[in-house]
Amino acid sequence: MDSGQAIGLRLARREESALEDAYAAYGPSLLAYLRRYVGPDEAEDVLQRTLLDAWRHASRYQPGHRFSTWLFTIAHRRAVDTLRARRHQVV
């Protein structure tokens, strides 16, 4: 089991320190990824929503799979949601 899987399992057990560890381990790379998608102004907000969704839905994480893939999938979906919302805003 790698460290990402361990974080995923701890999240599923609702250990708050696992959320902090997920942010420390994956926050910088998630933020860089999200900046490319939604821009620097919204990337931090999308990152926070990503981690909140990971916390809320941690029971859906499957331990045999890479935690980073699961987390980046959540980030991608939140980025797409943000872009859709931006498209529908009236200027």
Tab-separated table of C-alpha atoms in Angstrom:
chain	number	residue	atom	x	y	z
A	1	MET	CA	0.000	0.000	0.000
A	2	ASP	CA	1.417	3.381	-0.969
A	3	SER	CA	1.057	6.564	1.051
A	4	GLY	CA	-1.810	7.823	-1.129
A	5	GLN	CA	-3.822	4.690	-0.489
A	6	ALA	CA	-3.152	5.062	3.225
A	7	ILE	CA	-4.467	8.636	3.097
A	8	GLY	CA	-7.564	7.425	1.254
A	9	LEU	CA	-8.256	4.772	3.860
A	10	ARG	CA	-7.775	7.264	6.672
A	11	LEU	CA	-10.174	9.668	4.961
A	12	ALA	CA	-12.729	6.879	4.755
A	13	ARG	CA	-12.315	6.411	8.522
A	14	ARG	CA	-12.988	10.160	8.899
A	15	GLU	CA	-9.569	11.013	10.326
A	16	GLU	CA	-9.249	14.783	10.053
A	17	SER	CA	-5.466	14.561	9.890
A	18	ALA	CA	-5.856	12.603	6.632
A	19	LEU	CA	-7.421	15.660	5.009
A	20	GLU	CA	-4.440	17.748	6.080
A	21	ASP	CA	-2.088	15.072	4.738
A	22	ALA	CA	-3.976	14.963	1.427
A	23	TYR	CA	-3.610	18.734	1.130
A	24	ALA	CA	0.098	18.588	1.953
A	25	ALA	CA	0.800	15.709	-0.423
A	26	TYR	CA	-1.417	16.666	-3.355
A	27	GLY	CA	-2.340	20.328	-2.891
A	28	PRO	CA	0.513	21.817	-4.936
A	29	SER	CA	0.054	19.494	-7.919
A	30	LEU	CA	-3.743	19.827	-7.790
A	31	LEU	CA	-3.428	23.599	-7.652
A	32	ALA	CA	-1.102	23.638	-10.678
A	33	TYR	CA	-3.516	21.386	-12.559
A	34	LEU	CA	-6.516	23.541	-11.657
A	35	ARG	CA	-4.753	26.786	-12.596
A	36	ARG	CA	-4.393	25.458	-16.128
A	37	TYR	CA	-8.089	24.641	-16.253
A	38	VAL	CA	-9.874	27.486	-14.477
A	39	GLY	CA	-7.151	30.111	-14.142
A	40	PRO	CA	-5.282	31.387	-11.103
A	41	ASP	CA	-8.198	33.411	-9.720
A	42	GLU	CA	-10.493	30.427	-9.155
A	43	ALA	CA	-8.028	27.567	-8.727
A	44	GLU	CA	-7.780	27.833	-4.935
A	45	ASP	CA	-11.568	27.791	-4.542
A	46	VAL	CA	-11.866	24.745	-6.784
A	47	LEU	CA	-9.088	23.051	-4.801
A	48	GLN	CA	-11.017	23.633	-1.577
A	49	ARG	CA	-14.189	22.220	-3.133
A	50	THR	CA	-12.182	19.227	-4.361
A	51	LEU	CA	-10.884	18.436	-0.893
A	52	LEU	CA	-14.304	18.978	0.641
A	53	ASP	CA	-15.799	16.527	-1.873
A	54	ALA	CA	-13.030	14.033	-1.108
A	55	TRP	CA	-13.912	14.294	2.582
A	56	ARG	CA	-17.646	13.971	1.966
A	57	HIS	CA	-17.306	11.021	-0.398
A	58	ALA	CA	-14.294	9.244	1.067
A	59	SER	CA	-16.309	6.070	1.510
A	60	ARG	CA	-16.401	5.795	-2.301
A	61	TYR	CA	-12.619	5.532	-2.559
A	62	GLN	CA	-11.616	1.996	-3.541
A	63	PRO	CA	-8.382	1.014	-1.770
A	64	GLY	CA	-7.055	-1.065	-4.668
A	65	HIS	CA	-6.868	2.028	-6.862
A	66	ARG	CA	-4.521	4.999	-6.827
A	67	PHE	CA	-5.691	7.716	-4.463
A	68	SER	CA	-4.137	10.415	-6.657
A	69	THR	CA	-6.238	9.321	-9.645
A	70	TRP	CA	-9.401	9.442	-7.550
A	71	LEU	CA	-8.509	12.894	-6.208
A	72	PHE	CA	-7.584	14.318	-9.625
A	73	THR	CA	-10.849	12.971	-11.049
A	74	ILE	CA	-12.744	14.927	-8.406
A	75	ALA	CA	-10.655	18.027	-9.209
A	76	HIS	CA	-11.341	17.653	-12.924
A	77	ARG	CA	-15.086	17.404	-12.328
A	78	ARG	CA	-15.093	20.485	-10.082
A	79	ALA	CA	-13.093	22.389	-12.726
A	80	VAL	CA	-15.595	21.447	-15.421
A	81	ASP	CA	-18.439	22.546	-13.133
A	82	THR	CA	-16.685	25.882	-12.640
A	83	LEU	CA	-16.214	26.392	-16.371
A	84	ARG	CA	-19.860	25.548	-17.041
A	85	ALA	CA	-21.007	28.016	-14.402
A	86	ARG	CA	-18.740	30.685	-15.873
A	87	ARG	CA	-20.207	30.088	-19.342
A	88	HIS	CA	-23.718	30.659	-18.014
A	89	GLN	CA	-22.932	33.883	-16.170
A	90	VAL	CA	-24.435	37.043	-17.564
A	91	VAL	CA	-21.846	39.690	-18.262
